[in-house]
Amino acid sequence: MNVYDSEQISKVLKPLQYNMTSSLEKADLIIANTCAIREKAEQKVFSFLGRVAHLKRKKPNLILGVGGCVAQQEGSKILERAPYLDLVFGTHAIGRLPSMIERIDAKKCRIVDVEMPEGIDESVFSAYTDYNRKVTSFVTIMQGCDNYCTYCVVPFVRGREASRSPEKIIGEIRSLVGSGIKEITLLGQNVNSFGKKEGLCSFSKLLSFINEIDGLLRIRFTTSHPKDLSDDLIYAFENPDKLCRHIHLPVQSGSDRILKRMNRKYSRDYYLAKVDKLRNICPDIAITSDFIVGFPGETEDDFNETLDLIKTVQYDDIFAFKYSDRPKVPSALFRHKISEQDKKDRLIELLKSQEYYTKKKNKVLEGSTQSILVEGLSKKKLQTDAKNKHVQWTGRTSTNKIVNFISNNDVSLHNENFLGKMINVRIEKALSHSLQGIRVK
Ligand code: 5AD
Ligand code: SF4
């Protein structure tokens, strides 16, 4: 979501003649787009600001801003902590950014804008026209969240759930496809409740409309709350067509007791039944998840139930995090906090037990042929013999596994441009987090 917001920020600033640069020294405007989901992400903001403060002394006209969730949460407190900062803008202020920058430029004033009006500001969503080298893009379909999991800051910093109209979403996707985009990832905190509040079409209906867009090759989405995973959506994977065979289904914990304290509103058995149903409908669907270890009151038994869930589900991959207190969230006041050392030990154990399944899932693909959407040149060059370094391309399977491949062993053919094309690749070798292959016709 932050990557997407950063794209929107750079887009709304184009009319003011701001272009992206990879050099901090050259920049006339530096914006730290921040994440508040865990304490560690928040600490990064202040260490980054500390590192760029000297640039402001060298270049007094440089504008320094902080946007995103930490800005929303802390507001003017950030200006006090960082006296060289010009601007703090929240999650609902991107559309107002150009006028703020113009005011700072003209009046050398400092601005804080953390207003969070209800509903969606469509002005930030018009599509890019200069994508040329990009193949995949995010598309926001809804903002905010009404679920109030007890550990989560999102409802406080991103506001109430609100969905965009299907017409606007489809319009944006058509325009993206017109500028060369082949794959889109629909974004929302809980795509399964898409449109419910506003009385719009269901999420699965939206998927079927998007499926009809000519020139679009692939559709992904994230994230789906297990409590709202409908049969309709599960059946969308029966004949997926453009819908990729992957679902991210965050479980957070394998213990019913902890799930209740987290206010997740489903049980372990309910979750496992959803996984079974998905696999019955689409046997090779990839399933990934998020976990929090060391939630307040999590006992060794609770943690063992989480480890057991990992063995039962056999995920394709997971993201796991140590619990951290966030401002305003209910669990910050829960008793029986887990020590930093125990959280660390549990995280290591959890990741280690998943590693086996990630490798196993990759290994079974060795020797198979996969259809890959090529996203660009791989950063790594393949050393095929003592002298020759071969150009490698990179892309993903429908199941979201990264595949690096060479076209074939003839070096002269490596100049062929595969960007944005669907290519068949035979998987030669499974590595821990990617696959290595060779193009086949
Ligand atoms: N502490 C640790 N992890 C958290 N997440 C959300 N809030 C917290 C928190 N307070 C994790 C959840 C969520 C992912 C995006 O971040 O696993 O799914
Ligand atoms: Fe946070 Fe829960 Fe909403 Fe996800 S569903 S954003 S974890 S409150």
Short mmCIF file of C-alpha atoms and ligand atoms in Angstrom, two decimals:
data_model
loop_
_atom_site.label_atom_id
_atom_site.label_comp_id
_atom_site.label_asym_id
_atom_site.label_seq_id
_atom_site.Cartn_x
_atom_site.Cartn_y
_atom_site.Cartn_z
CA MET A 1 0.00 0.00 0.00
CA ASN A 2 2.88 2.35 0.76
CA VAL A 3 4.53 1.63 -2.57
CA TYR A 4 1.27 2.56 -4.24
CA ASP A 5 0.92 5.74 -2.18
CA SER A 6 4.47 6.74 -3.11
CA GLU A 7 3.54 6.36 -6.79
CA GLN A 8 0.49 8.55 -6.24
CA ILE A 9 2.66 11.16 -4.51
CA SER A 10 5.11 11.31 -7.40
CA LYS A 11 2.18 11.47 -9.83
CA VAL A 12 0.36 14.39 -8.18
CA LEU A 13 3.65 16.33 -8.11
CA LYS A 14 4.34 15.92 -11.84
CA PRO A 15 2.38 19.09 -12.79
CA LEU A 16 4.73 21.06 -10.48
CA GLN A 17 7.64 19.73 -12.59
CA TYR A 18 8.98 17.39 -9.92
CA ASN A 19 10.59 14.26 -11.36
CA MET A 20 12.00 11.29 -9.50
CA THR A 21 15.72 11.15 -8.77
CA SER A 22 17.68 8.39 -7.12
CA SER A 23 20.13 10.92 -5.66
CA LEU A 24 19.25 12.53 -2.31
CA GLU A 25 21.86 15.25 -2.96
CA LYS A 26 20.18 16.32 -6.20
CA ALA A 27 16.65 16.35 -4.79
CA ASP A 28 14.72 19.62 -4.32
CA LEU A 29 12.02 17.79 -2.38
CA ILE A 30 12.44 14.75 -0.14
CA ILE A 31 9.40 12.94 1.24
CA ALA A 32 9.59 10.10 3.71
CA ASN A 33 6.46 8.02 3.16
CA THR A 34 6.02 6.21 6.44
CA CYS A 35 4.54 3.02 7.90
CA ALA A 36 3.25 2.74 11.49
CA ILE A 37 2.24 -0.91 11.52
CA ARG A 38 5.07 -1.93 13.85
CA GLU A 39 7.36 0.01 16.12
CA LYS A 40 10.44 -0.83 14.06
CA ALA A 41 8.95 0.73 10.92
CA GLU A 42 8.26 3.89 12.89
CA GLN A 43 11.80 4.12 14.28
CA LYS A 44 13.17 4.02 10.72
CA VAL A 45 11.50 7.37 9.94
CA PHE A 46 13.45 9.26 12.55
CA SER A 47 16.77 7.68 11.68
CA PHE A 48 16.13 8.58 8.01
CA LEU A 49 15.30 12.18 8.91
CA GLY A 50 18.48 12.37 10.97
CA ARG A 51 20.46 11.25 7.92
CA VAL A 52 19.01 13.88 5.55
CA ALA A 53 19.00 16.86 7.96
CA HIS A 54 22.47 17.99 6.80
CA LEU A 55 21.20 18.32 3.20
CA LYS A 56 18.82 21.03 4.33
CA ARG A 57 21.74 23.03 5.77
CA LYS A 58 23.59 22.78 2.46
CA LYS A 59 20.53 23.62 0.37
CA PRO A 60 18.10 25.90 2.26
CA ASN A 61 15.41 25.70 -0.47
CA LEU A 62 15.19 21.93 -0.13
CA ILE A 63 11.71 20.91 1.07
CA LEU A 64 11.58 18.05 3.56
CA GLY A 65 8.30 16.26 4.26
CA VAL A 66 6.92 13.27 6.12
CA GLY A 67 3.78 11.55 4.83
CA GLY A 68 1.82 8.36 5.49
CA CYS A 69 0.76 6.58 8.65
CA VAL A 70 3.37 7.88 11.13
CA ALA A 71 2.55 11.42 9.94
CA GLN A 72 -1.14 10.71 10.48
CA GLN A 73 -0.46 9.33 13.94
CA GLU A 74 2.01 11.88 15.25
CA GLY A 75 0.94 15.07 13.42
CA SER A 76 2.66 18.23 14.63
CA LYS A 77 4.72 16.29 17.18
CA ILE A 78 7.02 15.33 14.28
CA LEU A 79 7.67 19.02 13.50
CA GLU A 80 8.72 19.54 17.13
CA ARG A 81 11.04 16.55 17.03
CA ALA A 82 12.58 17.53 13.67
CA PRO A 83 12.93 21.35 13.56
CA TYR A 84 14.31 21.29 9.98
CA LEU A 85 11.15 19.60 8.64
CA ASP A 86 8.76 21.65 6.41
CA LEU A 87 5.77 19.39 6.02
CA VAL A 88 3.76 16.65 7.73
CA PHE A 89 0.86 15.20 5.73
CA GLY A 90 -1.42 12.30 6.60
CA THR A 91 -2.87 9.37 4.69
CA HIS A 92 -5.80 11.38 3.28
CA ALA A 93 -3.84 14.45 2.20
CA ILE A 94 -2.03 13.28 -0.95
CA GLY A 95 -4.52 15.13 -3.19
CA ARG A 96 -3.75 18.39 -1.33
CA LEU A 97 0.02 17.93 -1.58
CA PRO A 98 0.66 20.16 -4.66
CA SER A 99 -0.99 23.20 -3.05
CA MET A 100 0.94 22.59 0.19
CA ILE A 101 4.26 22.43 -1.69
CA GLU A 102 3.42 25.64 -3.56
CA ARG A 103 2.63 27.40 -0.28
CA ILE A 104 5.87 26.24 1.33
CA ASP A 105 7.82 27.35 -1.76
CA ALA A 106 6.22 30.80 -1.77
CA LYS A 107 5.97 31.58 1.94
CA LYS A 108 8.65 29.39 3.51
CA CYS A 109 6.05 28.27 6.05
CA ARG A 110 5.70 24.89 7.80
CA ILE A 111 2.51 22.85 7.25
CA VAL A 112 0.75 20.00 9.07
CA ASP A 113 -2.26 18.43 7.33
CA VAL A 114 -3.62 15.31 8.99
CA GLU A 115 -7.30 15.79 8.25
CA MET A 116 -9.13 12.57 7.48
CA PRO A 117 -12.39 13.34 5.68
CA GLU A 118 -14.80 10.38 5.22
CA GLY A 119 -14.94 8.70 1.80
CA ILE A 120 -12.55 8.55 -1.11
CA ASP A 121 -10.68 11.42 -2.74
CA GLU A 122 -10.76 10.32 -6.41
CA SER A 123 -8.43 13.11 -7.50
CA VAL A 124 -5.35 11.03 -6.63
CA PHE A 125 -6.34 7.97 -8.64
CA SER A 126 -6.10 9.02 -12.29
CA ALA A 127 -3.68 6.64 -13.98
CA TYR A 128 -0.12 7.26 -15.08
CA THR A 129 0.59 7.72 -18.74
CA ASP A 130 4.35 7.27 -18.68
CA TYR A 131 4.75 3.71 -17.46
CA ASN A 132 6.58 2.43 -20.55
CA ARG A 133 8.95 0.05 -18.74
CA LYS A 134 6.51 -1.20 -16.12
CA VAL A 135 4.52 -4.40 -16.43
CA THR A 136 2.68 -4.62 -13.10
CA SER A 137 0.77 -2.04 -11.14
CA PHE A 138 -1.23 -1.70 -7.93
CA VAL A 139 -4.79 -0.38 -8.02
CA THR A 140 -6.54 0.70 -4.82
CA ILE A 141 -10.11 -0.54 -4.67
CA MET A 142 -10.80 0.44 -1.06
CA GLN A 143 -9.24 2.40 1.75
CA GLY A 144 -9.27 2.14 5.54
CA CYS A 145 -10.49 -0.69 7.74
CA ASP A 146 -13.40 -1.25 10.15
CA ASN A 147 -12.23 -4.51 11.68
CA TYR A 148 -10.37 -3.28 14.75
CA CYS A 149 -8.13 -6.24 15.39
CA THR A 150 -6.90 -5.44 18.89
CA TYR A 151 -3.22 -5.09 17.90
CA CYS A 152 -3.67 -3.02 14.76
CA VAL A 153 -3.13 0.67 14.15
CA VAL A 154 -4.61 0.70 10.63
CA PRO A 155 -8.18 1.78 11.53
CA PHE A 156 -6.69 4.72 13.45
CA VAL A 157 -4.27 5.92 10.79
CA ARG A 158 -6.11 4.97 7.59
CA GLY A 159 -9.63 5.71 8.79
CA ARG A 160 -13.01 4.09 8.10
CA GLU A 161 -13.40 1.57 5.32
CA ALA A 162 -14.53 3.09 2.00
CA SER A 163 -14.75 1.48 -1.46
CA ARG A 164 -14.23 3.12 -4.84
CA SER A 165 -16.89 2.74 -7.49
CA PRO A 166 -16.39 -0.19 -9.92
CA GLU A 167 -16.63 2.25 -12.88
CA LYS A 168 -13.73 4.32 -11.53
CA ILE A 169 -11.64 1.21 -10.80
CA ILE A 170 -12.26 -0.25 -14.25
CA GLY A 171 -11.53 3.12 -15.86
CA GLU A 172 -8.17 3.29 -14.07
CA ILE A 173 -7.28 -0.28 -15.08
CA ARG A 174 -8.19 0.33 -18.74
CA SER A 175 -5.98 3.38 -18.75
CA LEU A 176 -3.10 1.46 -17.13
CA VAL A 177 -3.44 -1.32 -19.70
CA GLY A 178 -3.38 1.37 -22.41
CA SER A 179 0.02 2.49 -21.11
CA GLY A 180 1.47 -1.03 -21.18
CA ILE A 181 0.51 -2.58 -17.83
CA LYS A 182 -0.19 -6.33 -18.07
CA GLU A 183 -0.84 -7.30 -14.47
CA ILE A 184 -2.67 -5.48 -11.70
CA THR A 185 -2.85 -6.12 -7.97
CA LEU A 186 -6.06 -4.89 -6.40
CA LEU A 187 -5.42 -3.37 -2.99
CA GLY A 188 -7.58 -3.15 0.10
CA GLN A 189 -7.23 -4.09 3.78
CA ASN A 190 -10.09 -6.55 3.36
CA VAL A 191 -11.12 -6.92 -0.28
CA ASN A 192 -13.89 -9.33 0.68
CA SER A 193 -15.99 -6.60 2.19
CA PHE A 194 -15.60 -4.54 -1.00
CA GLY A 195 -18.65 -2.36 -1.67
CA LYS A 196 -20.79 -3.79 1.16
CA LYS A 197 -21.15 -0.45 2.95
CA GLU A 198 -21.87 1.47 -0.23
CA GLY A 199 -24.17 -1.19 -1.75
CA LEU A 200 -21.85 -1.70 -4.75
CA CYS A 201 -21.27 -5.02 -6.53
CA SER A 202 -19.49 -7.85 -4.67
CA PHE A 203 -15.74 -8.34 -4.92
CA SER A 204 -16.12 -11.51 -7.00
CA LYS A 205 -18.40 -9.62 -9.41
CA LEU A 206 -15.78 -6.86 -9.65
CA LEU A 207 -13.20 -9.53 -10.52
CA SER A 208 -15.43 -10.83 -13.30
CA PHE A 209 -15.77 -7.30 -14.77
CA ILE A 210 -12.01 -6.76 -14.62
CA ASN A 211 -11.45 -10.13 -16.25
CA GLU A 212 -13.13 -8.76 -19.40
CA ILE A 213 -10.60 -5.96 -19.91
CA ASP A 214 -8.78 -6.57 -23.20
CA GLY A 215 -5.00 -6.55 -23.02
CA LEU A 216 -4.90 -7.26 -19.27
CA LEU A 217 -3.16 -10.60 -18.68
CA ARG A 218 -3.23 -11.11 -14.93
CA ILE A 219 -5.18 -10.09 -11.84
CA ARG A 220 -3.99 -10.38 -8.24
CA PHE A 221 -5.45 -9.02 -5.03
CA THR A 222 -4.48 -8.46 -1.42
CA THR A 223 -5.59 -8.76 1.39
CA SER A 224 -8.43 -11.09 2.23
CA HIS A 225 -9.68 -11.38 5.84
CA PRO A 226 -10.49 -15.06 6.52
CA LYS A 227 -13.72 -14.18 8.36
CA ASP A 228 -15.16 -12.66 5.16
CA LEU A 229 -13.77 -15.13 2.61
CA SER A 230 -16.95 -15.94 0.70
CA ASP A 231 -17.76 -19.05 -1.34
CA ASP A 232 -18.20 -16.72 -4.31
CA LEU A 233 -14.57 -15.70 -4.11
CA ILE A 234 -13.40 -19.26 -3.51
CA TYR A 235 -15.29 -20.32 -6.66
CA ALA A 236 -13.58 -17.55 -8.63
CA PHE A 237 -10.49 -19.82 -8.45
CA GLU A 238 -12.36 -22.70 -10.13
CA ASN A 239 -11.78 -21.33 -13.64
CA PRO A 240 -9.42 -18.52 -12.78
CA ASP A 241 -8.65 -17.30 -16.34
CA LYS A 242 -6.77 -14.02 -15.59
CA LEU A 243 -7.04 -14.39 -11.81
CA CYS A 244 -3.70 -15.68 -10.49
CA ARG A 245 -3.70 -18.87 -8.46
CA HIS A 246 -2.53 -17.30 -5.21
CA ILE A 247 -4.28 -16.08 -2.11
CA HIS A 248 -2.77 -14.23 0.84
CA LEU A 249 -4.88 -15.24 3.82
CA PRO A 250 -3.42 -13.83 7.05
CA VAL A 251 -4.17 -16.10 10.00
CA GLN A 252 -2.02 -14.34 12.67
CA SER A 253 -2.18 -17.23 15.18
CA GLY A 254 -3.07 -20.92 15.35
CA SER A 255 -4.56 -20.68 18.86
CA ASP A 256 -8.28 -20.02 19.33
CA ARG A 257 -7.59 -18.30 22.63
CA ILE A 258 -5.21 -15.80 20.99
CA LEU A 259 -7.43 -15.34 17.93
CA LYS A 260 -10.20 -14.30 20.31
CA ARG A 261 -7.94 -11.85 22.14
CA MET A 262 -6.91 -10.47 18.75
CA ASN A 263 -10.58 -9.95 17.81
CA ARG A 264 -10.09 -11.85 14.56
CA LYS A 265 -13.64 -13.26 14.65
CA TYR A 266 -12.80 -16.76 13.32
CA SER A 267 -11.53 -19.97 14.85
CA ARG A 268 -8.67 -22.22 13.82
CA ASP A 269 -11.14 -24.85 12.53
CA TYR A 270 -13.04 -22.26 10.50
CA TYR A 271 -9.76 -21.12 8.92
CA LEU A 272 -8.65 -24.68 8.12
CA ALA A 273 -12.03 -25.37 6.50
CA LYS A 274 -11.53 -22.34 4.21
CA VAL A 275 -8.07 -23.60 3.24
CA ASP A 276 -9.52 -27.05 2.43
CA LYS A 277 -12.26 -25.53 0.32
CA LEU A 278 -9.78 -23.40 -1.63
CA ARG A 279 -7.60 -26.43 -2.34
CA ASN A 280 -10.58 -28.55 -3.37
CA ILE A 281 -11.61 -25.90 -5.89
CA CYS A 282 -8.07 -25.12 -7.09
CA PRO A 283 -5.60 -27.87 -6.09
CA ASP A 284 -2.44 -25.95 -7.03
CA ILE A 285 -3.45 -22.62 -5.48
CA ALA A 286 -0.56 -21.00 -3.55
CA ILE A 287 -1.49 -19.90 -0.04
CA THR A 288 0.55 -17.40 1.99
CA SER A 289 -0.11 -15.84 5.37
CA ASP A 290 0.89 -13.36 8.08
CA PHE A 291 1.71 -14.32 11.67
CA ILE A 292 2.26 -12.37 14.86
CA VAL A 293 4.35 -14.07 17.54
CA GLY A 294 4.42 -13.04 21.18
CA PHE A 295 0.98 -11.45 21.34
CA PRO A 296 0.26 -10.47 25.00
CA GLY A 297 -0.63 -13.61 26.96
CA GLU A 298 0.63 -16.05 24.28
CA THR A 299 1.75 -19.18 26.16
CA GLU A 300 4.09 -21.92 24.94
CA ASP A 301 0.95 -24.00 24.24
CA ASP A 302 -0.59 -21.21 22.15
CA PHE A 303 2.65 -20.86 20.21
CA ASN A 304 2.82 -24.63 19.64
CA GLU A 305 -0.65 -24.47 18.14
CA THR A 306 0.66 -21.88 15.67
CA LEU A 307 3.58 -24.16 14.79
CA ASP A 308 1.12 -27.00 14.35
CA LEU A 309 -1.04 -24.87 12.03
CA ILE A 310 2.01 -24.25 9.84
CA LYS A 311 2.55 -28.01 9.57
CA THR A 312 -1.12 -28.60 8.83
CA VAL A 313 -1.57 -25.93 6.15
CA GLN A 314 1.90 -26.18 4.56
CA TYR A 315 1.93 -22.62 3.24
CA ASP A 316 3.86 -21.60 0.14
CA ASP A 317 5.40 -18.78 2.18
CA ILE A 318 4.69 -16.63 5.23
CA PHE A 319 5.46 -13.25 6.74
CA ALA A 320 5.96 -13.34 10.51
CA PHE A 321 6.38 -10.46 12.95
CA LYS A 322 7.16 -9.96 16.62
CA TYR A 323 4.19 -8.32 18.32
CA SER A 324 4.74 -4.64 19.11
CA ASP A 325 2.53 -2.22 21.04
CA ARG A 326 1.04 0.55 18.91
CA PRO A 327 -0.45 3.81 20.16
CA LYS A 328 -4.21 3.72 20.88
CA VAL A 329 -4.67 0.01 20.13
CA PRO A 330 -6.45 -2.08 22.82
CA SER A 331 -3.72 -4.73 23.12
CA ALA A 332 -1.22 -2.08 24.23
CA LEU A 333 -3.10 -2.22 27.56
CA PHE A 334 -3.30 -6.04 27.73
CA ARG A 335 -1.42 -7.71 30.55
CA HIS A 336 1.10 -10.56 30.35
CA LYS A 337 3.38 -9.02 27.74
CA ILE A 338 5.95 -11.40 26.28
CA SER A 339 9.65 -10.63 26.73
CA GLU A 340 11.69 -9.42 23.75
CA GLN A 341 13.88 -12.54 24.00
CA ASP A 342 10.91 -14.93 23.92
CA LYS A 343 9.41 -13.08 20.94
CA LYS A 344 12.72 -13.33 19.13
CA ASP A 345 13.09 -17.06 19.89
CA ARG A 346 9.52 -17.77 18.76
CA LEU A 347 10.00 -15.80 15.54
CA ILE A 348 13.15 -17.75 14.69
CA GLU A 349 11.44 -21.07 15.42
CA LEU A 350 8.38 -20.16 13.36
CA LEU A 351 10.39 -19.04 10.35
CA LYS A 352 12.56 -22.14 10.58
CA SER A 353 9.60 -24.49 10.55
CA GLN A 354 8.13 -22.70 7.51
CA GLU A 355 11.45 -22.79 5.63
CA TYR A 356 11.08 -26.54 5.07
CA TYR A 357 7.67 -26.10 3.39
CA THR A 358 8.74 -23.12 1.25
CA LYS A 359 11.65 -25.19 -0.09
CA LYS A 360 9.48 -28.28 -0.53
CA LYS A 361 6.85 -26.31 -2.52
CA ASN A 362 9.58 -24.88 -4.77
CA LYS A 363 11.31 -28.25 -5.20
CA VAL A 364 8.22 -29.99 -6.62
CA LEU A 365 8.27 -27.48 -9.49
CA GLU A 366 11.69 -28.68 -10.72
CA GLY A 367 11.28 -30.18 -14.20
CA SER A 368 7.85 -28.59 -14.75
CA THR A 369 7.06 -25.92 -17.35
CA GLN A 370 5.55 -22.71 -15.97
CA SER A 371 3.96 -19.76 -17.68
CA ILE A 372 5.81 -16.62 -16.59
CA LEU A 373 4.91 -12.97 -17.02
CA VAL A 374 8.26 -11.28 -17.59
CA GLU A 375 8.78 -8.20 -15.38
CA GLY A 376 12.27 -7.20 -16.47
CA LEU A 377 15.93 -8.10 -16.42
CA SER A 378 17.09 -9.90 -13.31
CA LYS A 379 19.60 -7.99 -11.21
CA LYS A 380 21.81 -11.04 -11.04
CA LYS A 381 23.68 -12.16 -14.11
CA LEU A 382 24.13 -15.87 -14.52
CA GLN A 383 27.68 -17.16 -14.75
CA THR A 384 27.37 -20.11 -17.14
CA ASP A 385 31.06 -20.74 -17.58
CA ALA A 386 34.37 -19.21 -16.53
CA LYS A 387 34.06 -16.22 -18.92
CA ASN A 388 30.46 -15.75 -19.97
CA LYS A 389 27.93 -13.91 -17.93
CA HIS A 390 24.45 -14.45 -19.34
CA VAL A 391 21.66 -11.92 -19.14
CA GLN A 392 18.80 -13.24 -17.06
CA TRP A 393 15.16 -12.22 -17.16
CA THR A 394 12.84 -12.27 -14.21
CA GLY A 395 9.13 -12.84 -13.82
CA ARG A 396 6.54 -14.64 -11.75
CA THR A 397 4.40 -17.72 -11.98
CA SER A 398 0.65 -17.41 -11.55
CA THR A 399 1.29 -18.72 -8.02
CA ASN A 400 3.54 -15.68 -7.37
CA LYS A 401 6.88 -17.46 -7.35
CA ILE A 402 9.84 -15.53 -8.70
CA VAL A 403 11.49 -17.19 -11.69
CA ASN A 404 14.83 -16.08 -13.13
CA PHE A 405 15.55 -17.51 -16.54
CA ILE A 406 17.76 -17.38 -19.58
CA SER A 407 16.30 -17.61 -23.06
CA ASN A 408 18.48 -20.56 -24.08
CA ASN A 409 22.15 -21.33 -24.21
CA ASP A 410 22.70 -19.19 -27.32
CA VAL A 411 24.09 -15.88 -26.05
CA SER A 412 23.10 -13.98 -29.22
CA LEU A 413 19.42 -14.61 -28.50
CA HIS A 414 19.59 -12.90 -25.14
CA ASN A 415 18.93 -9.53 -26.69
CA GLU A 416 15.37 -10.59 -27.47
CA ASN A 417 12.95 -8.38 -25.55
CA PHE A 418 10.68 -10.44 -23.31
CA LEU A 419 9.41 -7.53 -21.17
CA GLY A 420 5.67 -7.84 -20.52
CA LYS A 421 5.39 -11.13 -22.42
CA MET A 422 4.05 -14.48 -21.21
CA ILE A 423 6.85 -17.01 -21.67
CA ASN A 424 7.04 -20.73 -20.98
CA VAL A 425 9.96 -21.58 -18.74
CA ARG A 426 11.19 -25.01 -17.71
CA ILE A 427 12.19 -24.95 -14.06
CA GLU A 428 15.72 -26.31 -13.69
CA LYS A 429 16.48 -25.51 -10.08
CA ALA A 430 14.56 -24.53 -6.97
CA LEU A 431 16.35 -22.11 -4.63
CA SER A 432 14.99 -21.02 -1.22
CA HIS A 433 13.14 -17.94 -2.44
CA SER A 434 13.18 -18.19 -6.22
CA LEU A 435 13.30 -20.59 -9.12
CA GLN A 436 15.86 -20.83 -11.91
CA GLY A 437 14.81 -21.86 -15.41
CA ILE A 438 15.30 -21.86 -19.13
CA ARG A 439 12.89 -20.65 -21.78
CA VAL A 440 11.07 -23.32 -23.78
CA LYS A 441 8.77 -22.77 -26.76
N1 5AD B 1 2.68 -5.99 15.92
C1 5AD B 1 3.22 -6.91 15.07
N2 5AD B 1 2.71 -7.18 13.86
C2 5AD B 1 1.62 -6.51 13.47
N3 5AD B 1 0.89 -6.56 12.33
C3 5AD B 1 -0.10 -5.67 12.42
N4 5AD B 1 -0.05 -5.02 13.61
C4 5AD B 1 1.01 -5.53 14.29
C5 5AD B 1 1.57 -5.28 15.57
N5 5AD B 1 1.06 -4.39 16.42
C6 5AD B 1 1.18 -7.49 11.23
C7 5AD B 1 -0.01 -8.44 10.95
C8 5AD B 1 -0.56 -7.91 9.66
C9 5AD B 1 0.70 -7.40 8.98
C10 5AD B 1 0.49 -6.45 7.87
O1 5AD B 1 1.40 -6.76 10.04
O2 5AD B 1 0.50 -9.75 10.80
O3 5AD B 1 -1.22 -8.89 8.90
FE1 SF4 B 2 -5.52 -4.28 10.80
FE2 SF4 B 2 -7.28 -6.25 11.26
FE3 SF4 B 2 -7.89 -4.22 9.56
FE4 SF4 B 2 -6.03 -6.05 8.83
S1 SF4 B 2 -8.22 -6.47 9.21
S2 SF4 B 2 -5.88 -3.80 8.64
S3 SF4 B 2 -5.04 -6.52 10.81
S4 SF4 B 2 -7.55 -4.07 11.77
#
